[in-house]
């Protein structure tokens, strides 16, 4: 995976998350829209899966080209390691190739792929001894704004946001990722995580509050532009 390619659009997404957390932008995952272009792409993806189920390798290449970057970005923010994320992307699309016939068409193809990716990431994390930091461990991390000079030097929104996100618990990190980076509506986030929609809203509330605290510690407040 080309690192530069994988990070295209990252700064735009980070800005959206920061604005949402600080109360200037999206406050909750959006409801499922009816954009004709999105609907057409979803039908096209579903057609590709039908062809893949029939053994069409060209269709598999097209689907991979469309979704592998998004899948990689999702995985790297969960597992925190580029090489590991790349390996998991390969595993995810191998499963897509093998299980295309199981897609029922009840959700977007991208949602189905991310659900597979999440399962792979969680399985990988369980095998790692250094599992994600929980909230108590994150609270013990030294204040990132202790040194004012360093805080001034780090007015790079992307770098600060990435650091703050890494200090969230896995549960909170994946909620932020799916709702804002992947731009998934509440119902699809619930489907990927396997939880009720109200649980998604509750987790989003706590994730945004925790991320807001970390941003404040890093010197980013509501006046930050």
JSON list of C-alpha atoms in Angstrom, two decimals:
[
{"chain": "A", "resi": 1, "resn": "UNK", "atom": "CA", "xyz": [0.00, 0.00, 0.00]},
{"chain": "A", "resi": 2, "resn": "UNK", "atom": "CA", "xyz": [1.42, 3.35, -1.04]},
{"chain": "A", "resi": 3, "resn": "UNK", "atom": "CA", "xyz": [1.52, 5.46, 2.13]},
{"chain": "A", "resi": 4, "resn": "UNK", "atom": "CA", "xyz": [0.93, 8.70, 0.25]},
{"chain": "A", "resi": 5, "resn": "UNK", "atom": "CA", "xyz": [-2.08, 7.25, -1.57]},
{"chain": "A", "resi": 6, "resn": "UNK", "atom": "CA", "xyz": [-3.48, 5.81, 1.64]},
{"chain": "A", "resi": 7, "resn": "UNK", "atom": "CA", "xyz": [-3.41, 9.21, 3.32]},
{"chain": "A", "resi": 8, "resn": "UNK", "atom": "CA", "xyz": [-5.08, 11.19, 0.49]},
{"chain": "A", "resi": 9, "resn": "UNK", "atom": "CA", "xyz": [-8.08, 13.03, 1.86]},
{"chain": "A", "resi": 10, "resn": "UNK", "atom": "CA", "xyz": [-7.00, 12.36, 5.45]},
{"chain": "A", "resi": 11, "resn": "UNK", "atom": "CA", "xyz": [-6.61, 16.05, 6.29]},
{"chain": "A", "resi": 12, "resn": "UNK", "atom": "CA", "xyz": [-10.13, 16.83, 5.08]},
{"chain": "A", "resi": 13, "resn": "UNK", "atom": "CA", "xyz": [-11.56, 13.99, 7.17]},
{"chain": "A", "resi": 14, "resn": "UNK", "atom": "CA", "xyz": [-9.58, 15.08, 10.23]},
{"chain": "A", "resi": 15, "resn": "UNK", "atom": "CA", "xyz": [-10.95, 18.60, 9.92]},
{"chain": "A", "resi": 16, "resn": "UNK", "atom": "CA", "xyz": [-14.50, 17.24, 9.79]},
{"chain": "A", "resi": 17, "resn": "UNK", "atom": "CA", "xyz": [-13.93, 15.18, 12.93]},
{"chain": "A", "resi": 18, "resn": "UNK", "atom": "CA", "xyz": [-12.37, 18.09, 14.79]},
{"chain": "A", "resi": 19, "resn": "UNK", "atom": "CA", "xyz": [-15.24, 20.39, 13.87]},
{"chain": "A", "resi": 20, "resn": "UNK", "atom": "CA", "xyz": [-17.78, 17.77, 14.91]},
{"chain": "A", "resi": 21, "resn": "UNK", "atom": "CA", "xyz": [-16.12, 17.22, 18.28]},
{"chain": "A", "resi": 22, "resn": "UNK", "atom": "CA", "xyz": [-15.89, 20.96, 18.89]},
{"chain": "A", "resi": 23, "resn": "UNK", "atom": "CA", "xyz": [-19.55, 21.51, 18.05]},
{"chain": "A", "resi": 24, "resn": "UNK", "atom": "CA", "xyz": [-19.05, 23.27, 14.72]},
{"chain": "A", "resi": 25, "resn": "UNK", "atom": "CA", "xyz": [-19.99, 20.45, 12.37]},
{"chain": "A", "resi": 26, "resn": "UNK", "atom": "CA", "xyz": [-21.73, 17.10, 12.28]},
{"chain": "A", "resi": 27, "resn": "UNK", "atom": "CA", "xyz": [-22.93, 16.17, 15.74]},
{"chain": "A", "resi": 28, "resn": "UNK", "atom": "CA", "xyz": [-24.24, 12.70, 15.04]},
{"chain": "A", "resi": 29, "resn": "UNK", "atom": "CA", "xyz": [-23.77, 10.10, 12.30]},
{"chain": "A", "resi": 30, "resn": "UNK", "atom": "CA", "xyz": [-26.09, 11.09, 9.48]},
{"chain": "A", "resi": 31, "resn": "UNK", "atom": "CA", "xyz": [-29.18, 9.23, 8.41]},
{"chain": "A", "resi": 32, "resn": "UNK", "atom": "CA", "xyz": [-29.03, 7.13, 5.25]},
{"chain": "A", "resi": 33, "resn": "UNK", "atom": "CA", "xyz": [-29.44, 9.43, 2.26]},
{"chain": "A", "resi": 34, "resn": "UNK", "atom": "CA", "xyz": [-31.05, 8.95, -1.15]},
{"chain": "A", "resi": 35, "resn": "UNK", "atom": "CA", "xyz": [-28.31, 10.44, -3.32]},
{"chain": "A", "resi": 36, "resn": "UNK", "atom": "CA", "xyz": [-28.89, 8.96, -6.82]},
{"chain": "A", "resi": 37, "resn": "UNK", "atom": "CA", "xyz": [-25.15, 8.70, -7.51]},
{"chain": "A", "resi": 38, "resn": "UNK", "atom": "CA", "xyz": [-24.61, 6.79, -4.26]},
{"chain": "A", "resi": 39, "resn": "UNK", "atom": "CA", "xyz": [-27.54, 4.49, -5.01]},
{"chain": "A", "resi": 40, "resn": "UNK", "atom": "CA", "xyz": [-26.20, 3.82, -8.51]},
{"chain": "A", "resi": 41, "resn": "UNK", "atom": "CA", "xyz": [-22.74, 3.01, -7.16]},
{"chain": "A", "resi": 42, "resn": "UNK", "atom": "CA", "xyz": [-24.26, 0.64, -4.61]},
{"chain": "A", "resi": 43, "resn": "UNK", "atom": "CA", "xyz": [-26.16, -1.20, -7.34]},
{"chain": "A", "resi": 44, "resn": "UNK", "atom": "CA", "xyz": [-23.00, -1.35, -9.41]},
{"chain": "A", "resi": 45, "resn": "UNK", "atom": "CA", "xyz": [-21.03, -2.78, -6.47]},
{"chain": "A", "resi": 46, "resn": "UNK", "atom": "CA", "xyz": [-23.76, -5.38, -5.92]},
{"chain": "A", "resi": 47, "resn": "UNK", "atom": "CA", "xyz": [-23.55, -6.35, -9.58]},
{"chain": "A", "resi": 48, "resn": "UNK", "atom": "CA", "xyz": [-19.80, -6.74, -9.22]},
{"chain": "A", "resi": 49, "resn": "UNK", "atom": "CA", "xyz": [-20.34, -9.09, -6.27]},
{"chain": "A", "resi": 50, "resn": "UNK", "atom": "CA", "xyz": [-22.71, -11.20, -8.35]},
{"chain": "A", "resi": 51, "resn": "UNK", "atom": "CA", "xyz": [-20.04, -11.51, -11.00]},
{"chain": "A", "resi": 52, "resn": "UNK", "atom": "CA", "xyz": [-17.40, -12.29, -8.37]},
{"chain": "A", "resi": 53, "resn": "UNK", "atom": "CA", "xyz": [-19.62, -15.04, -6.97]},
{"chain": "A", "resi": 54, "resn": "UNK", "atom": "CA", "xyz": [-19.61, -16.52, -10.47]},
{"chain": "A", "resi": 55, "resn": "UNK", "atom": "CA", "xyz": [-15.80, -16.47, -10.52]},
{"chain": "A", "resi": 56, "resn": "UNK", "atom": "CA", "xyz": [-15.20, -13.25, -12.49]},
{"chain": "A", "resi": 57, "resn": "UNK", "atom": "CA", "xyz": [-11.66, -12.16, -11.58]},
{"chain": "A", "resi": 58, "resn": "UNK", "atom": "CA", "xyz": [-11.93, -8.87, -13.49]},
{"chain": "A", "resi": 59, "resn": "UNK", "atom": "CA", "xyz": [-14.92, -7.89, -11.35]},
{"chain": "A", "resi": 60, "resn": "UNK", "atom": "CA", "xyz": [-12.83, -8.69, -8.28]},
{"chain": "A", "resi": 61, "resn": "UNK", "atom": "CA", "xyz": [-10.08, -6.37, -9.50]},
{"chain": "A", "resi": 62, "resn": "UNK", "atom": "CA", "xyz": [-12.59, -3.56, -10.04]},
{"chain": "A", "resi": 63, "resn": "UNK", "atom": "CA", "xyz": [-14.15, -4.00, -6.59]},
{"chain": "A", "resi": 64, "resn": "UNK", "atom": "CA", "xyz": [-10.71, -4.08, -4.98]},
{"chain": "A", "resi": 65, "resn": "UNK", "atom": "CA", "xyz": [-9.68, -0.90, -6.80]},
{"chain": "A", "resi": 66, "resn": "UNK", "atom": "CA", "xyz": [-12.80, 0.86, -5.52]},
{"chain": "A", "resi": 67, "resn": "UNK", "atom": "CA", "xyz": [-12.63, -0.17, -1.87]},
{"chain": "A", "resi": 68, "resn": "UNK", "atom": "CA", "xyz": [-9.12, -1.21, -0.83]},
{"chain": "A", "resi": 69, "resn": "UNK", "atom": "CA", "xyz": [-7.94, 2.29, 0.18]},
{"chain": "A", "resi": 70, "resn": "UNK", "atom": "CA", "xyz": [-11.01, 2.92, 2.34]},
{"chain": "A", "resi": 71, "resn": "UNK", "atom": "CA", "xyz": [-10.59, -0.52, 3.91]},
{"chain": "A", "resi": 72, "resn": "UNK", "atom": "CA", "xyz": [-6.89, 0.08, 4.56]},
{"chain": "A", "resi": 73, "resn": "UNK", "atom": "CA", "xyz": [-7.57, 3.42, 6.26]},
{"chain": "A", "resi": 74, "resn": "UNK", "atom": "CA", "xyz": [-10.18, 1.81, 8.49]},
{"chain": "A", "resi": 75, "resn": "UNK", "atom": "CA", "xyz": [-7.86, -1.05, 9.44]},
{"chain": "A", "resi": 76, "resn": "UNK", "atom": "CA", "xyz": [-4.78, 1.04, 10.14]},
{"chain": "A", "resi": 77, "resn": "UNK", "atom": "CA", "xyz": [-6.71, 3.23, 12.56]},
{"chain": "A", "resi": 78, "resn": "UNK", "atom": "CA", "xyz": [-7.78, 0.08, 14.41]},
{"chain": "A", "resi": 79, "resn": "UNK", "atom": "CA", "xyz": [-4.53, -1.91, 14.44]},
{"chain": "A", "resi": 80, "resn": "UNK", "atom": "CA", "xyz": [-2.08, 1.02, 14.28]},
{"chain": "A", "resi": 81, "resn": "UNK", "atom": "CA", "xyz": [0.48, -0.69, 12.05]},
{"chain": "A", "resi": 82, "resn": "UNK", "atom": "CA", "xyz": [0.86, -0.17, 8.30]},
{"chain": "A", "resi": 83, "resn": "UNK", "atom": "CA", "xyz": [2.31, -3.58, 7.44]},
{"chain": "A", "resi": 84, "resn": "UNK", "atom": "CA", "xyz": [-0.28, -5.36, 9.58]},
{"chain": "A", "resi": 85, "resn": "UNK", "atom": "CA", "xyz": [-3.08, -3.33, 7.99]},
{"chain": "A", "resi": 86, "resn": "UNK", "atom": "CA", "xyz": [-1.84, -4.24, 4.51]},
{"chain": "A", "resi": 87, "resn": "UNK", "atom": "CA", "xyz": [-1.84, -7.94, 5.42]},
{"chain": "A", "resi": 88, "resn": "UNK", "atom": "CA", "xyz": [-5.37, -7.64, 6.77]},
{"chain": "A", "resi": 89, "resn": "UNK", "atom": "CA", "xyz": [-6.57, -5.90, 3.60]},
{"chain": "A", "resi": 90, "resn": "UNK", "atom": "CA", "xyz": [-5.41, -8.94, 1.65]},
{"chain": "A", "resi": 91, "resn": "UNK", "atom": "CA", "xyz": [-7.26, -11.23, 4.05]},
{"chain": "A", "resi": 92, "resn": "UNK", "atom": "CA", "xyz": [-10.42, -9.14, 3.80]},
{"chain": "A", "resi": 93, "resn": "UNK", "atom": "CA", "xyz": [-10.58, -9.23, 0.02]},
{"chain": "A", "resi": 94, "resn": "UNK", "atom": "CA", "xyz": [-9.72, -12.90, -0.05]},
{"chain": "A", "resi": 95, "resn": "UNK", "atom": "CA", "xyz": [-12.82, -13.42, 2.11]},
{"chain": "A", "resi": 96, "resn": "UNK", "atom": "CA", "xyz": [-14.80, -11.21, -0.25]},
{"chain": "A", "resi": 97, "resn": "UNK", "atom": "CA", "xyz": [-13.71, -13.43, -3.16]},
{"chain": "A", "resi": 98, "resn": "UNK", "atom": "CA", "xyz": [-14.66, -16.59, -1.30]},
{"chain": "A", "resi": 99, "resn": "UNK", "atom": "CA", "xyz": [-17.91, -15.36, 0.21]},
{"chain": "A", "resi": 100, "resn": "UNK", "atom": "CA", "xyz": [-19.36, -13.03, -2.42]},
{"chain": "A", "resi": 101, "resn": "UNK", "atom": "CA", "xyz": [-22.32, -15.40, -2.79]},
{"chain": "A", "resi": 102, "resn": "UNK", "atom": "CA", "xyz": [-23.27, -14.74, 0.84]},
{"chain": "A", "resi": 103, "resn": "UNK", "atom": "CA", "xyz": [-23.97, -11.02, 0.29]},
{"chain": "A", "resi": 104, "resn": "UNK", "atom": "CA", "xyz": [-27.70, -10.51, 0.77]},
{"chain": "A", "resi": 105, "resn": "UNK", "atom": "CA", "xyz": [-28.01, -6.97, -0.54]},
{"chain": "A", "resi": 106, "resn": "UNK", "atom": "CA", "xyz": [-29.46, -5.62, 2.72]},
{"chain": "A", "resi": 107, "resn": "UNK", "atom": "CA", "xyz": [-26.71, -3.01, 3.07]},
{"chain": "A", "resi": 108, "resn": "UNK", "atom": "CA", "xyz": [-24.08, -1.25, 1.01]},
{"chain": "A", "resi": 109, "resn": "UNK", "atom": "CA", "xyz": [-21.29, -3.44, -0.28]},
{"chain": "A", "resi": 110, "resn": "UNK", "atom": "CA", "xyz": [-18.82, -1.08, 1.42]},
{"chain": "A", "resi": 111, "resn": "UNK", "atom": "CA", "xyz": [-20.59, -1.71, 4.74]},
{"chain": "A", "resi": 112, "resn": "UNK", "atom": "CA", "xyz": [-20.34, -5.46, 4.25]},
{"chain": "A", "resi": 113, "resn": "UNK", "atom": "CA", "xyz": [-16.63, -5.17, 3.45]},
{"chain": "A", "resi": 114, "resn": "UNK", "atom": "CA", "xyz": [-15.95, -3.00, 6.51]},
{"chain": "A", "resi": 115, "resn": "UNK", "atom": "CA", "xyz": [-17.79, -5.50, 8.71]},
{"chain": "A", "resi": 116, "resn": "UNK", "atom": "CA", "xyz": [-15.40, -8.21, 7.46]},
{"chain": "A", "resi": 117, "resn": "UNK", "atom": "CA", "xyz": [-12.46, -5.85, 8.04]},
{"chain": "A", "resi": 118, "resn": "UNK", "atom": "CA", "xyz": [-13.59, -5.11, 11.60]},
{"chain": "A", "resi": 119, "resn": "UNK", "atom": "CA", "xyz": [-13.83, -8.81, 12.41]},
{"chain": "A", "resi": 120, "resn": "UNK", "atom": "CA", "xyz": [-10.30, -9.33, 11.05]},
{"chain": "A", "resi": 121, "resn": "UNK", "atom": "CA", "xyz": [-8.95, -6.39, 13.05]},
{"chain": "A", "resi": 122, "resn": "UNK", "atom": "CA", "xyz": [-10.55, -7.47, 16.32]},
{"chain": "A", "resi": 123, "resn": "UNK", "atom": "CA", "xyz": [-9.28, -11.01, 15.88]},
{"chain": "A", "resi": 124, "resn": "UNK", "atom": "CA", "xyz": [-5.79, -9.67, 15.23]},
{"chain": "A", "resi": 125, "resn": "UNK", "atom": "CA", "xyz": [-5.91, -7.38, 18.26]},
{"chain": "A", "resi": 126, "resn": "UNK", "atom": "CA", "xyz": [-6.98, -10.23, 20.52]},
{"chain": "A", "resi": 127, "resn": "UNK", "atom": "CA", "xyz": [-3.88, -12.10, 19.43]},
{"chain": "A", "resi": 128, "resn": "UNK", "atom": "CA", "xyz": [-1.64, -9.22, 20.34]},
{"chain": "A", "resi": 129, "resn": "UNK", "atom": "CA", "xyz": [-0.31, -8.94, 23.87]},
{"chain": "A", "resi": 130, "resn": "UNK", "atom": "CA", "xyz": [-0.27, -5.14, 23.74]},
{"chain": "A", "resi": 131, "resn": "UNK", "atom": "CA", "xyz": [-3.99, -4.72, 23.18]},
{"chain": "A", "resi": 132, "resn": "UNK", "atom": "CA", "xyz": [-5.49, -1.26, 22.79]},
{"chain": "A", "resi": 133, "resn": "UNK", "atom": "CA", "xyz": [-5.29, 1.24, 25.63]},
{"chain": "A", "resi": 134, "resn": "UNK", "atom": "CA", "xyz": [-8.45, 1.34, 27.68]},
{"chain": "A", "resi": 135, "resn": "UNK", "atom": "CA", "xyz": [-9.84, 4.54, 29.14]},
{"chain": "A", "resi": 136, "resn": "UNK", "atom": "CA", "xyz": [-7.95, 4.19, 32.42]},
{"chain": "A", "resi": 137, "resn": "UNK", "atom": "CA", "xyz": [-4.64, 3.68, 30.65]},
{"chain": "A", "resi": 138, "resn": "UNK", "atom": "CA", "xyz": [-5.35, 6.59, 28.33]},
{"chain": "A", "resi": 139, "resn": "UNK", "atom": "CA", "xyz": [-6.00, 8.82, 31.34]},
{"chain": "A", "resi": 140, "resn": "UNK", "atom": "CA", "xyz": [-2.53, 7.93, 32.65]},
{"chain": "A", "resi": 141, "resn": "UNK", "atom": "CA", "xyz": [-0.81, 9.22, 29.51]},
{"chain": "A", "resi": 142, "resn": "UNK", "atom": "CA", "xyz": [1.14, 12.43, 30.23]},
{"chain": "A", "resi": 143, "resn": "UNK", "atom": "CA", "xyz": [-0.66, 15.63, 29.33]},
{"chain": "A", "resi": 144, "resn": "UNK", "atom": "CA", "xyz": [0.21, 16.38, 25.71]},
{"chain": "A", "resi": 145, "resn": "UNK", "atom": "CA", "xyz": [0.03, 20.10, 26.44]},
{"chain": "A", "resi": 146, "resn": "UNK", "atom": "CA", "xyz": [2.47, 20.08, 29.37]},
{"chain": "A", "resi": 147, "resn": "UNK", "atom": "CA", "xyz": [5.14, 21.91, 27.38]},
{"chain": "A", "resi": 148, "resn": "UNK", "atom": "CA", "xyz": [3.71, 25.13, 25.84]},
{"chain": "A", "resi": 149, "resn": "UNK", "atom": "CA", "xyz": [6.56, 25.39, 23.34]},
{"chain": "A", "resi": 150, "resn": "UNK", "atom": "CA", "xyz": [5.88, 21.90, 22.04]},
{"chain": "A", "resi": 151, "resn": "UNK", "atom": "CA", "xyz": [2.17, 22.66, 21.88]},
{"chain": "A", "resi": 152, "resn": "UNK", "atom": "CA", "xyz": [2.86, 25.72, 19.72]},
{"chain": "A", "resi": 153, "resn": "UNK", "atom": "CA", "xyz": [5.14, 23.72, 17.44]},
{"chain": "A", "resi": 154, "resn": "UNK", "atom": "CA", "xyz": [2.48, 21.05, 16.96]},
{"chain": "A", "resi": 155, "resn": "UNK", "atom": "CA", "xyz": [-0.24, 23.18, 15.44]},
{"chain": "A", "resi": 156, "resn": "UNK", "atom": "CA", "xyz": [-0.61, 20.55, 12.78]},
{"chain": "A", "resi": 157, "resn": "UNK", "atom": "CA", "xyz": [-4.25, 19.52, 12.98]},
{"chain": "A", "resi": 158, "resn": "UNK", "atom": "CA", "xyz": [-3.69, 16.19, 11.23]},
{"chain": "A", "resi": 159, "resn": "UNK", "atom": "CA", "xyz": [-0.82, 15.09, 13.49]},
{"chain": "A", "resi": 160, "resn": "UNK", "atom": "CA", "xyz": [-2.60, 16.15, 16.68]},
{"chain": "A", "resi": 161, "resn": "UNK", "atom": "CA", "xyz": [-5.87, 14.52, 15.69]},
{"chain": "A", "resi": 162, "resn": "UNK", "atom": "CA", "xyz": [-4.11, 11.29, 14.77]},
{"chain": "A", "resi": 163, "resn": "UNK", "atom": "CA", "xyz": [-2.35, 11.24, 18.14]},
{"chain": "A", "resi": 164, "resn": "UNK", "atom": "CA", "xyz": [-5.57, 11.94, 20.03]},
{"chain": "A", "resi": 165, "resn": "UNK", "atom": "CA", "xyz": [-7.44, 9.23, 18.15]},
{"chain": "A", "resi": 166, "resn": "UNK", "atom": "CA", "xyz": [-4.74, 6.72, 19.02]},
{"chain": "A", "resi": 167, "resn": "UNK", "atom": "CA", "xyz": [-5.43, 7.41, 22.71]},
{"chain": "A", "resi": 168, "resn": "UNK", "atom": "CA", "xyz": [-9.09, 6.48, 22.47]},
{"chain": "A", "resi": 169, "resn": "UNK", "atom": "CA", "xyz": [-10.27, 3.03, 23.45]},
{"chain": "A", "resi": 170, "resn": "UNK", "atom": "CA", "xyz": [-10.91, 0.68, 20.53]},
{"chain": "A", "resi": 171, "resn": "UNK", "atom": "CA", "xyz": [-14.68, 0.97, 21.01]},
{"chain": "A", "resi": 172, "resn": "UNK", "atom": "CA", "xyz": [-14.53, 4.75, 20.76]},
{"chain": "A", "resi": 173, "resn": "UNK", "atom": "CA", "xyz": [-11.96, 4.77, 17.98]},
{"chain": "A", "resi": 174, "resn": "UNK", "atom": "CA", "xyz": [-14.02, 2.59, 15.66]},
{"chain": "A", "resi": 175, "resn": "UNK", "atom": "CA", "xyz": [-17.16, 4.66, 16.29]},
{"chain": "A", "resi": 176, "resn": "UNK", "atom": "CA", "xyz": [-15.37, 7.88, 15.32]},
{"chain": "A", "resi": 177, "resn": "UNK", "atom": "CA", "xyz": [-13.79, 6.19, 12.33]},
{"chain": "A", "resi": 178, "resn": "UNK", "atom": "CA", "xyz": [-17.01, 4.74, 10.93]},
{"chain": "A", "resi": 179, "resn": "UNK", "atom": "CA", "xyz": [-19.19, 7.80, 11.51]},
{"chain": "A", "resi": 180, "resn": "UNK", "atom": "CA", "xyz": [-16.79, 10.50, 10.34]},
{"chain": "A", "resi": 181, "resn": "UNK", "atom": "CA", "xyz": [-13.92, 9.03, 8.33]},
{"chain": "A", "resi": 182, "resn": "UNK", "atom": "CA", "xyz": [-16.04, 6.39, 6.59]},
{"chain": "A", "resi": 183, "resn": "UNK", "atom": "CA", "xyz": [-19.12, 8.66, 6.59]},
{"chain": "A", "resi": 184, "resn": "UNK", "atom": "CA", "xyz": [-21.43, 5.81, 7.56]},
{"chain": "A", "resi": 185, "resn": "UNK", "atom": "CA", "xyz": [-25.00, 6.56, 8.75]},
{"chain": "A", "resi": 186, "resn": "UNK", "atom": "CA", "xyz": [-26.18, 5.32, 12.14]},
{"chain": "A", "resi": 187, "resn": "UNK", "atom": "CA", "xyz": [-27.97, 2.24, 10.80]},
{"chain": "A", "resi": 188, "resn": "UNK", "atom": "CA", "xyz": [-24.88, 1.03, 8.92]},
{"chain": "A", "resi": 189, "resn": "UNK", "atom": "CA", "xyz": [-22.57, 1.69, 11.86]},
{"chain": "A", "resi": 190, "resn": "UNK", "atom": "CA", "xyz": [-24.94, -0.40, 13.97]},
{"chain": "A", "resi": 191, "resn": "UNK", "atom": "CA", "xyz": [-24.85, -3.18, 11.38]},
{"chain": "A", "resi": 192, "resn": "UNK", "atom": "CA", "xyz": [-21.06, -3.23, 11.20]},
{"chain": "A", "resi": 193, "resn": "UNK", "atom": "CA", "xyz": [-20.68, -3.26, 14.99]},
{"chain": "A", "resi": 194, "resn": "UNK", "atom": "CA", "xyz": [-23.58, -5.63, 15.61]},
{"chain": "A", "resi": 195, "resn": "UNK", "atom": "CA", "xyz": [-25.24, -3.35, 18.18]},
{"chain": "A", "resi": 196, "resn": "UNK", "atom": "CA", "xyz": [-28.55, -1.40, 18.36]},
{"chain": "A", "resi": 197, "resn": "UNK", "atom": "CA", "xyz": [-28.68, 2.10, 16.87]},
{"chain": "A", "resi": 198, "resn": "UNK", "atom": "CA", "xyz": [-29.22, 3.62, 20.33]},
{"chain": "A", "resi": 199, "resn": "UNK", "atom": "CA", "xyz": [-25.97, 2.00, 21.44]},
{"chain": "A", "resi": 200, "resn": "UNK", "atom": "CA", "xyz": [-24.20, 3.64, 18.52]},
{"chain": "A", "resi": 201, "resn": "UNK", "atom": "CA", "xyz": [-25.55, 7.03, 19.61]},
{"chain": "A", "resi": 202, "resn": "UNK", "atom": "CA", "xyz": [-24.47, 6.44, 23.22]},
{"chain": "A", "resi": 203, "resn": "UNK", "atom": "CA", "xyz": [-20.97, 5.35, 22.21]},
{"chain": "A", "resi": 204, "resn": "UNK", "atom": "CA", "xyz": [-20.71, 8.33, 19.88]},
{"chain": "A", "resi": 205, "resn": "UNK", "atom": "CA", "xyz": [-21.57, 10.70, 22.72]},
{"chain": "A", "resi": 206, "resn": "UNK", "atom": "CA", "xyz": [-18.87, 9.26, 24.99]},
{"chain": "A", "resi": 207, "resn": "UNK", "atom": "CA", "xyz": [-16.33, 9.01, 22.15]},
{"chain": "A", "resi": 208, "resn": "UNK", "atom": "CA", "xyz": [-16.80, 12.65, 21.19]},
{"chain": "A", "resi": 209, "resn": "UNK", "atom": "CA", "xyz": [-16.55, 13.75, 24.81]},
{"chain": "A", "resi": 210, "resn": "UNK", "atom": "CA", "xyz": [-13.33, 11.78, 25.35]},
{"chain": "A", "resi": 211, "resn": "UNK", "atom": "CA", "xyz": [-11.84, 13.02, 22.09]},
{"chain": "A", "resi": 212, "resn": "UNK", "atom": "CA", "xyz": [-12.78, 16.59, 23.01]},
{"chain": "A", "resi": 213, "resn": "UNK", "atom": "CA", "xyz": [-10.89, 16.17, 26.31]},
{"chain": "A", "resi": 214, "resn": "UNK", "atom": "CA", "xyz": [-7.80, 14.88, 24.49]},
{"chain": "A", "resi": 215, "resn": "UNK", "atom": "CA", "xyz": [-7.96, 17.73, 21.97]},
{"chain": "A", "resi": 216, "resn": "UNK", "atom": "CA", "xyz": [-8.17, 20.24, 24.82]},
{"chain": "A", "resi": 217, "resn": "UNK", "atom": "CA", "xyz": [-5.10, 18.65, 26.43]},
{"chain": "A", "resi": 218, "resn": "UNK", "atom": "CA", "xyz": [-3.30, 19.01, 23.11]},
{"chain": "A", "resi": 219, "resn": "UNK", "atom": "CA", "xyz": [-4.10, 22.72, 22.98]},
{"chain": "A", "resi": 220, "resn": "UNK", "atom": "CA", "xyz": [-7.04, 22.59, 20.58]},
{"chain": "A", "resi": 221, "resn": "UNK", "atom": "CA", "xyz": [-10.18, 24.25, 21.93]},
{"chain": "A", "resi": 222, "resn": "UNK", "atom": "CA", "xyz": [-13.34, 25.68, 20.40]},
{"chain": "A", "resi": 223, "resn": "UNK", "atom": "CA", "xyz": [-11.45, 28.73, 19.20]},
{"chain": "A", "resi": 224, "resn": "UNK", "atom": "CA", "xyz": [-8.97, 26.67, 17.21]},
{"chain": "A", "resi": 225, "resn": "UNK", "atom": "CA", "xyz": [-9.23, 27.15, 13.46]}
]
